[in-house]
Every structure is written in structure tokens, then in C-alpha cells.
Short mmCIF file of C-alpha atoms in Angstrom, two decimals:
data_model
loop_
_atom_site.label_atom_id
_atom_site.label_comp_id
_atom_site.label_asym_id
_atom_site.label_seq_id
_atom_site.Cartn_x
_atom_site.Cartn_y
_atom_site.Cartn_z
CA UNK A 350 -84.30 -99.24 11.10
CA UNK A 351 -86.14 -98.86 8.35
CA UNK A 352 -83.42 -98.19 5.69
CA UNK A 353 -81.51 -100.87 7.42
CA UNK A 354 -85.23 -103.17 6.27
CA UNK A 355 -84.86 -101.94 3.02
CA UNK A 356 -81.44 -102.92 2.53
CA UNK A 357 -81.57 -106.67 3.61
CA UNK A 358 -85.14 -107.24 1.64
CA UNK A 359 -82.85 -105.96 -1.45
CA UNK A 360 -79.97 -108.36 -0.55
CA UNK A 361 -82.94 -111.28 0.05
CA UNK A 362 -84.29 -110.12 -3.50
CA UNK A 363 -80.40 -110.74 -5.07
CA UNK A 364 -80.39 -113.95 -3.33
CA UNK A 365 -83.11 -115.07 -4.73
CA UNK A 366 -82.65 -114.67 -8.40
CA UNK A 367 -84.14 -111.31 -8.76
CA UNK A 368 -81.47 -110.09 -11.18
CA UNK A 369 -81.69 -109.94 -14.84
CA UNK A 370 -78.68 -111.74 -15.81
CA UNK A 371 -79.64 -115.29 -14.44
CA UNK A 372 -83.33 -116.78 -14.06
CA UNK A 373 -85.06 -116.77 -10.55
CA UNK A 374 -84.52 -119.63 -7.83
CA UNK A 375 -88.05 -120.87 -6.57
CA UNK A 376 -87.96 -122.27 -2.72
CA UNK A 377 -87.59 -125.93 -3.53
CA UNK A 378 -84.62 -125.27 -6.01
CA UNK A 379 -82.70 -123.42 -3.49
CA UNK A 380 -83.77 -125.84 -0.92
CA UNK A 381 -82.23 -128.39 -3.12
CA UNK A 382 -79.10 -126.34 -4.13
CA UNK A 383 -78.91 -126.23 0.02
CA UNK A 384 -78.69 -130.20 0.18
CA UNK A 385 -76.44 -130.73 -1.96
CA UNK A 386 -73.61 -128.22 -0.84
CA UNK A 387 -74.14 -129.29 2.47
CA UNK A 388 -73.72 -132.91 1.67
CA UNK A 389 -70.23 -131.51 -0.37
CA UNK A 390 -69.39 -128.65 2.69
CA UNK A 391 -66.50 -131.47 4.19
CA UNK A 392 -65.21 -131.11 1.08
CA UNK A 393 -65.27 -127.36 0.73
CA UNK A 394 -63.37 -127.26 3.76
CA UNK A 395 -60.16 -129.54 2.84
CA UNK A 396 -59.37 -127.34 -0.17
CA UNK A 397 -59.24 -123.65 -1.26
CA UNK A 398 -59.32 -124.40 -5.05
CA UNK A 399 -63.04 -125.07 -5.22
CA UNK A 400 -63.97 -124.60 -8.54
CA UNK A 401 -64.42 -128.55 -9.43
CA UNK A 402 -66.33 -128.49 -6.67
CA UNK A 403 -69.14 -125.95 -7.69
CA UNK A 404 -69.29 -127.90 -10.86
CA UNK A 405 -70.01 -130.64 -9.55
CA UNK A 406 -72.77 -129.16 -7.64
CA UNK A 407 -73.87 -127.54 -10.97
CA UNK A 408 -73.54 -131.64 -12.53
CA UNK A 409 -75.91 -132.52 -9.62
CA UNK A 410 -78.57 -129.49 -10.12
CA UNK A 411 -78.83 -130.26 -13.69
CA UNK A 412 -79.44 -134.23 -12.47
CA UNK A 413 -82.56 -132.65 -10.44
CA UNK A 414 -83.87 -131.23 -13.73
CA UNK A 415 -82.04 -127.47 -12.60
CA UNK A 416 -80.05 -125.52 -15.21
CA UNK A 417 -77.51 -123.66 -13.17
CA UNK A 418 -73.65 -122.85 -14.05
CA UNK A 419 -71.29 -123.01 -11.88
CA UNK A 420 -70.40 -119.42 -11.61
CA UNK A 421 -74.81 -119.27 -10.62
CA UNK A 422 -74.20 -121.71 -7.93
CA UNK A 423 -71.26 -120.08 -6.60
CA UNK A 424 -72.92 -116.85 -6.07
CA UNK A 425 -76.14 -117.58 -4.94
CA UNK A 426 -74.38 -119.66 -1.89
CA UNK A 427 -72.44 -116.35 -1.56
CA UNK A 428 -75.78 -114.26 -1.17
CA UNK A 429 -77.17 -116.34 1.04
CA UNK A 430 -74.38 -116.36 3.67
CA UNK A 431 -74.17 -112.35 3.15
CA UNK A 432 -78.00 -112.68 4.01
CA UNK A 433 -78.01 -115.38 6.99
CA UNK A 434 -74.82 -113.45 8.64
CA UNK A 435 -77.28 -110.42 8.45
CA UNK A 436 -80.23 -112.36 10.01
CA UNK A 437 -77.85 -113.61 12.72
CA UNK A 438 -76.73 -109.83 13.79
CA UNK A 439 -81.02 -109.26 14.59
CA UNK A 440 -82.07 -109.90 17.71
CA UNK A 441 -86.13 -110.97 17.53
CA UNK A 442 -87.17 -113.76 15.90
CA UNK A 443 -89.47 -112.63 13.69
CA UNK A 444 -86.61 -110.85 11.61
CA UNK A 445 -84.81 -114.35 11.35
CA UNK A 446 -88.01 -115.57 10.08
CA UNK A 447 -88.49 -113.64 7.04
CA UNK A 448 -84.98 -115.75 5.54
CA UNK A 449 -86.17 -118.73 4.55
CA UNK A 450 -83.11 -120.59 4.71
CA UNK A 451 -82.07 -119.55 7.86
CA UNK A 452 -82.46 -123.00 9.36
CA UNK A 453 -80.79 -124.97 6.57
CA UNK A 454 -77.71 -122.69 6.64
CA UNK A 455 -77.46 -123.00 10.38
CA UNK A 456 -77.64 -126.43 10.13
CA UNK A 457 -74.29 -126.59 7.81
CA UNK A 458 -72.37 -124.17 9.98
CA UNK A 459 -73.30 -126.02 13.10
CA UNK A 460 -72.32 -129.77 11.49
CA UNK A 461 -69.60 -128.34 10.06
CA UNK A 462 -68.26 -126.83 13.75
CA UNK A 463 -69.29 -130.54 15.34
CA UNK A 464 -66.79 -131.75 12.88
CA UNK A 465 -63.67 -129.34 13.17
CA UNK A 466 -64.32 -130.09 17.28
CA UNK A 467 -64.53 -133.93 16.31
CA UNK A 468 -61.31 -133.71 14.46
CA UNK A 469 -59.54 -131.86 17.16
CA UNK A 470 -60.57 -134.35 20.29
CA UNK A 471 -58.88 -137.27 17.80
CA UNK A 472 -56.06 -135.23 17.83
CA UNK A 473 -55.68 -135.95 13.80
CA UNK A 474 -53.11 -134.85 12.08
CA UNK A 475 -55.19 -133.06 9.27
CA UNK A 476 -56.94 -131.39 11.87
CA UNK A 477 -55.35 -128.35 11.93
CA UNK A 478 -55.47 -128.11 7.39
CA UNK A 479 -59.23 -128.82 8.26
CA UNK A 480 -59.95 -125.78 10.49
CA UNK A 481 -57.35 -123.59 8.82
CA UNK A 482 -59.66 -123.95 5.25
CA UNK A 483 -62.85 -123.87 7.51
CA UNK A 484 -61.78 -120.65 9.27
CA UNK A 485 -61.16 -119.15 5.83
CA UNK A 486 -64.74 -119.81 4.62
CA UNK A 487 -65.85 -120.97 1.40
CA UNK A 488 -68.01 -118.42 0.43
CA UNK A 489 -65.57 -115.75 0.45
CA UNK A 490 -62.78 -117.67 -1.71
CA UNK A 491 -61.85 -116.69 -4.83
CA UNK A 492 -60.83 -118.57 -7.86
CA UNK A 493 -60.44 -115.94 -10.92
CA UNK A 494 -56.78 -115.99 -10.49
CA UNK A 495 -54.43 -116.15 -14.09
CA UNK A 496 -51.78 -118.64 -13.22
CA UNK A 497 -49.62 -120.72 -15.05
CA UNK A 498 -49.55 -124.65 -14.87
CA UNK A 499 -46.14 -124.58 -12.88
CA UNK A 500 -46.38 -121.79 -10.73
CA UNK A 501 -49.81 -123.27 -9.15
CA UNK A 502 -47.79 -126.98 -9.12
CA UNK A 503 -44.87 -125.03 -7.09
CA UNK A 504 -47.17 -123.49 -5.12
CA UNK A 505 -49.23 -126.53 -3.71
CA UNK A 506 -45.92 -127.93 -3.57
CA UNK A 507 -44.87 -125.76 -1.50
CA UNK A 508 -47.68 -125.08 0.66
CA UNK A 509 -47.70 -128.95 1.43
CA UNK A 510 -43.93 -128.96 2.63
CA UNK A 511 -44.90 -126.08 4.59
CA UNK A 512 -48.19 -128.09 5.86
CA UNK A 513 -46.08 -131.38 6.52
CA UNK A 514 -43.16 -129.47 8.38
CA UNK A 515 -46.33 -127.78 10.64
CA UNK A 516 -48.09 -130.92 11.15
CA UNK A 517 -44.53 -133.04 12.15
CA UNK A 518 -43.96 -129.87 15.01
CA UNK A 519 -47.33 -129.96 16.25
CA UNK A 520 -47.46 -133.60 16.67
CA UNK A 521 -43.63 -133.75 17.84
CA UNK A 522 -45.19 -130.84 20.55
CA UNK A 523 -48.44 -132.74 21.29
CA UNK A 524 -46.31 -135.74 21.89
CA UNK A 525 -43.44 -134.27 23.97
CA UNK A 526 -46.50 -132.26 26.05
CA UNK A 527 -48.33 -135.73 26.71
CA UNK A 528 -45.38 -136.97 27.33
CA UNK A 529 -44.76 -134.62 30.62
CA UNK A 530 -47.64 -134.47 31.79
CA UNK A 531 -47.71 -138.41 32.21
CA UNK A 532 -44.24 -138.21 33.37
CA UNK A 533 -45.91 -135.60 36.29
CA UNK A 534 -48.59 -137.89 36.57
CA UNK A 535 -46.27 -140.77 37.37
CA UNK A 536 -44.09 -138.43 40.09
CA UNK A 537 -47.18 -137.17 41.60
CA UNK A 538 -48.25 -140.95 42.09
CA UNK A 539 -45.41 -142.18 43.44
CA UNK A 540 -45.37 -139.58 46.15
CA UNK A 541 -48.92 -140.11 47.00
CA UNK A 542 -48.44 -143.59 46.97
CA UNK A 543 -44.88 -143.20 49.51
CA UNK A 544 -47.16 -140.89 51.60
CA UNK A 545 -49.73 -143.47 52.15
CA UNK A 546 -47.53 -146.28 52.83
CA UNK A 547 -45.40 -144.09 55.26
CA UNK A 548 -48.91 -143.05 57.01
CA UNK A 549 -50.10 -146.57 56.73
CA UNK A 550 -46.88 -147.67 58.30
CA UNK A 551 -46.77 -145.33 61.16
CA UNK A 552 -50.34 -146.38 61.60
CA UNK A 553 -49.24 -149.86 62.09
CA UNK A 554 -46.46 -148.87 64.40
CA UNK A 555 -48.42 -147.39 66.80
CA UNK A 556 -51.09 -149.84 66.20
CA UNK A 557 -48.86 -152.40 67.38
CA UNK A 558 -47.56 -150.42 70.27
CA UNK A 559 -50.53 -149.83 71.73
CA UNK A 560 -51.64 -153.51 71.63
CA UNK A 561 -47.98 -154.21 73.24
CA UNK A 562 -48.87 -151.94 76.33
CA UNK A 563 -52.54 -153.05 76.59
CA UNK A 564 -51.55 -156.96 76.86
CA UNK A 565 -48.49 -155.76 79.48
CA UNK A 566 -51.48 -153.70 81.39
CA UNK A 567 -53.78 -156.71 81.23
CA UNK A 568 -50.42 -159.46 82.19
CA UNK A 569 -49.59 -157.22 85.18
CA UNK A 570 -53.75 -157.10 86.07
CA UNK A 571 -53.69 -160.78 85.99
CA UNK A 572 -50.54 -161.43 88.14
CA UNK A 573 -51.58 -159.04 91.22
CA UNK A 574 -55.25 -160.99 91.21
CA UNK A 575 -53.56 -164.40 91.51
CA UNK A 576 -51.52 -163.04 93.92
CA UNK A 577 -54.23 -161.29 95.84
CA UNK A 578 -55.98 -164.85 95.74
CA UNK A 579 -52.74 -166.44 96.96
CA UNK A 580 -52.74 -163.78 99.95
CA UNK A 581 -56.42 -164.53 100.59
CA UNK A 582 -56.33 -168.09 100.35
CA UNK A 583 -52.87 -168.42 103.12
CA UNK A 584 -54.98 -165.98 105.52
CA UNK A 585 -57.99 -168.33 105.42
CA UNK A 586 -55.75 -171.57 105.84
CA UNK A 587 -53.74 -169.77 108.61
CA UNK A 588 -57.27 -168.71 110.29
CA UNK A 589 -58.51 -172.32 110.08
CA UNK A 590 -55.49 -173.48 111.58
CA UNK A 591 -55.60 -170.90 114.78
CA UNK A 592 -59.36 -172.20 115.09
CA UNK A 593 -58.33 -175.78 115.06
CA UNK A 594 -55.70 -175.23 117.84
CA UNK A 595 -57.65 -173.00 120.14
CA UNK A 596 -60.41 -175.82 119.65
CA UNK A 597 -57.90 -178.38 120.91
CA UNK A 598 -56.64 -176.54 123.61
CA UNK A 599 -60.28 -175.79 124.81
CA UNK A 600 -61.31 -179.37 124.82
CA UNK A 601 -57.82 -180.73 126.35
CA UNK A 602 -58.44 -177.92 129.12
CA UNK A 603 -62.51 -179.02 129.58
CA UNK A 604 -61.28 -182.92 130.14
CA UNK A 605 -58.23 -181.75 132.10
CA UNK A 606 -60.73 -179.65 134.31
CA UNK A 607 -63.07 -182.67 134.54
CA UNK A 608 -61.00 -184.83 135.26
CA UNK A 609 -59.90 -182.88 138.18
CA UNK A 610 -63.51 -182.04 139.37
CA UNK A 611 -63.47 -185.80 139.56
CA UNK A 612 -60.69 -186.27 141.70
CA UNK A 613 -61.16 -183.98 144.63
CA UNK A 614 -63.26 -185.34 147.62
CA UNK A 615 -66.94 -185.91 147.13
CA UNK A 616 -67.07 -184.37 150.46
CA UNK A 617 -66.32 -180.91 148.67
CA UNK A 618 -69.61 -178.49 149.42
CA UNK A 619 -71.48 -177.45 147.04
CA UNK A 620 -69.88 -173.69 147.49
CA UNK A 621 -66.31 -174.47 146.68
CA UNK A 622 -67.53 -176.66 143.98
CA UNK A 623 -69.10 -173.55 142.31
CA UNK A 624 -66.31 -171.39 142.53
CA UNK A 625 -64.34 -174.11 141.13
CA UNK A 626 -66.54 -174.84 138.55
CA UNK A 627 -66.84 -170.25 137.44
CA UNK A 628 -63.07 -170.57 137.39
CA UNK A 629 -62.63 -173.43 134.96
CA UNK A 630 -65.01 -171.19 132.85
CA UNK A 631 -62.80 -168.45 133.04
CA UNK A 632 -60.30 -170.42 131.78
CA UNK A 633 -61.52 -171.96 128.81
CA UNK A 634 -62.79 -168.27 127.90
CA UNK A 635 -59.45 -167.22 128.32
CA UNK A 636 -58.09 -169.84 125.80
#
């Protein structure tokens, strides 16, 4: 652990200027250096041929009052990756801590991920160029190489054909995919849809059927009470017509008995009378 220590405090001691070739970077002058590659990092990551780019960032340091080369600025961003992917392999905090640029460094990775996702949800068709040079990682590209004029034109010539040809099959594929999945999309929601109006249908069928056979049950309820009413109401006229007669017969036999009682001899006794008299009671009970 200790030789491990050792080790990273010498790489922090290269990062920060401790060597004799070049002069040493103070805090604030590698927090400015920090700034300004971050504000150039989307650029970093659409090319591999960088070198216009560090001197630029040298143009800018010297602007700040810096003097630093390109070649200066080049390697010190390459120390300080070598040191933050060491602080990132530590696991307490306090190790992290003794970088002092952990933070800023972080902070370029982590915009510079946000972008390559940003790029991929738009579905762009430099998006793949853009996390192909990302993926390769500016601080370990190289740009010594001796080439001539036209080989490095045939070359990016080249290597854009080869880009354009990737980019048409990868959209032609993105487009053919989207295109079958909304053609499932459609299929699948034109059989829900049939499934719901056949459910929806039988639904109404039996809907209706059941209505049918609860008017029919309430039609046939309604005929046998008017016809039990009819029943009840000939019985009670038939009754009241049996009532009437037997009254008329009653009173016809009463005057007819009378009228007989009035007849016979006034002579009668009184015992025949009575028995005559029970008799015509009998009678009319009788009727």
C-alpha cells in the first residue's frame, strides 16, 4: 500500500510540473488549463487529429497571461487523466481527495457521457462518429505520425466513405426496425380492437336477449292478472245475480204465502194457523 502511495504522489508530482524540462503549474493555472479543454472537449471528441486543437488551447493560455506550448498542454491533460483514473480505482474518499482536480475532471467525463447519451436518444446520424472518437479518448491519441499531404487526404477520404456507407446502413436499419415494430404495433391493434368489438357485440347480443325474455315474462304476467280479474269479476256478477233471484223468489213465495193465510177461513184456530204459519217458514228457508 505504501509503495502503491509512493507511486501515485510521484505521478501527482509529474502532473504538476515537477519536471525539469517545463516550468511548474500552480493550482489556478491548471484550474484554468481545466476550463478551457473542457469548454473545447465536444470538439476533442469529433476528430482524432487534435493537434490544432491543443494549440488553440495553448493560444487561449497565453490570452490568460500562461506561457504553455502545445506539446505542455497536451501532456499535462495526459497526466492528469493517468492520475484521476488512479484516484477512481481507490475506494475511501480521503485518497480521492489528495487530487485536486478530481472534481473538475469528473465533471468533463460526466458532461461529456450526458452528451454521447443525448446524441443517441436523437437518433443523429453523427452519433455513432461522436461516440466512436469519444470511446477512443483524447488523451491517449497520438499525433507524431510522418505522413505525406496525399496519403493523409486519401485517408480521411476514405475513412469518410467508409463513415457515410456506415451511417446510410445504420439509418436504413434504424428505419426498416421502426418500421416493424409500428407495423406490429398496428396488427396488434387491430386485433385488440376486433376483440373488443366482437366482446362488445356479444355483450349486446345477449344484452338484448335478455331484455327480449324479461318483457315476454312481464307480457305473459300481465295477461294471466287481467284474466284472473276477468275470472273474479264474472264470479262476483254471477253471485250477485243468484242473490237477486233467490231474493225474488223469497219475496214472491212470502206474498204468495200471505196471500193465502188471507184466504182461508177466519174461523181457522189458532193451532192450524201455527203449523201453517212454521211451514211457510220452512219454505222460504228452503228457497
Amino acid at each position: 500500500m505504501d509503495h502503491h502511495h509512493q507511486q501515485l504522489h510521484q505521478q501527482y508530482s509529474e502532473s504538476v510540473g515537477g519536471s525539469d524540462r517545463f516550468p511548474q503549474w500552480s493550482i489556478q493555472e491548471t484550474r484554468d488549463f481545466l476550463l478551457i479543454r473542457a469548454e473545447l472537449d465536444p470538439n476533442f471528441m469529433e476528430t482524432k487529429r487534435n493537434k490544432m486543437l491543443w494549440e488553440v488551447i495553448s493560444t487561449r493560455m497565453k490570452e490568460k497571461g500562461y506561457s504553455r506550448s502545445a506539446e505542455q498542454c497536451k501532456c499535462k491533460w495526459k497526466n492528469l487523466v493517468t492520475r484521476y483514473k488512479g484516484c477512481e480505482t481507490m475506494e475511501t474518499e480521503a485518497m480521492r481527495q489528495q487530487f485536486p482536480f478530481y472534481n473538475e475532471l469528473q465533471t468533463i467525463f460526466a458532461t461529456r457521457m450526458q452528451r454521447m447519451l443525448w446524441l443517441e436518444a436523437e437518433g443523429s446520424g453523427t452519433a455513432s462518429k461522436k461516440k466512436k472518437a469519444a470511446q477512443l479518448s483524447s488523451d491517449e491519441e497520438e499525433e507524431g505520425e510522418e505522413e505525406s499531404d496525399g496519403q493523409k487526404g486519401h485517408k480521411k477520404k476514405m475513412k469518410k466513405l467508409k463513415g457515410g456507407a456506415s451511417n446510410l446502413n445504420s439509418n436504413v436499419s434504424v428505419v426498416a426496425g421502426v418500421r416493424e415494430m409500428m407495423d406490429e404495433f398496428m396488427k396488434q391493434q387491430m386485433q385488440m380492437e376486433m376483440q373488443w368489438m366482437k366482446a362488445y357485440e356479444a355483450r349486446e347480443e345477449e344484452r338484448r336477449i335478455k331484455e327480449m325474455e324479461w318483457r315476454q315474462t312481464m307480457e305473459a304476467l300481465e295477461n294471466e292478472r287481467m284474466m284472473m280479474e276477468k275470472r273474479w269479476r264474472e264470479r262476483e256478477e254471477q253471485r250477485k245475480i243468484r242473490e237477486e233471484a233467490r231474493a225474488d223468489k223469497r219475496d214472491a213465495l212470502v206474498t204468495a204465502l200471505l196471500n193465502k193465510l188471507r184466504r182461508e177461513d177466519s174461523n181457522m184456530d189458532c193451532t192450524s194457523l201455527e203449523i201453517s204459519w212454521k211451514r211457510s217458514q220452512k219454505m222460504i228457508l228452503l228457497c
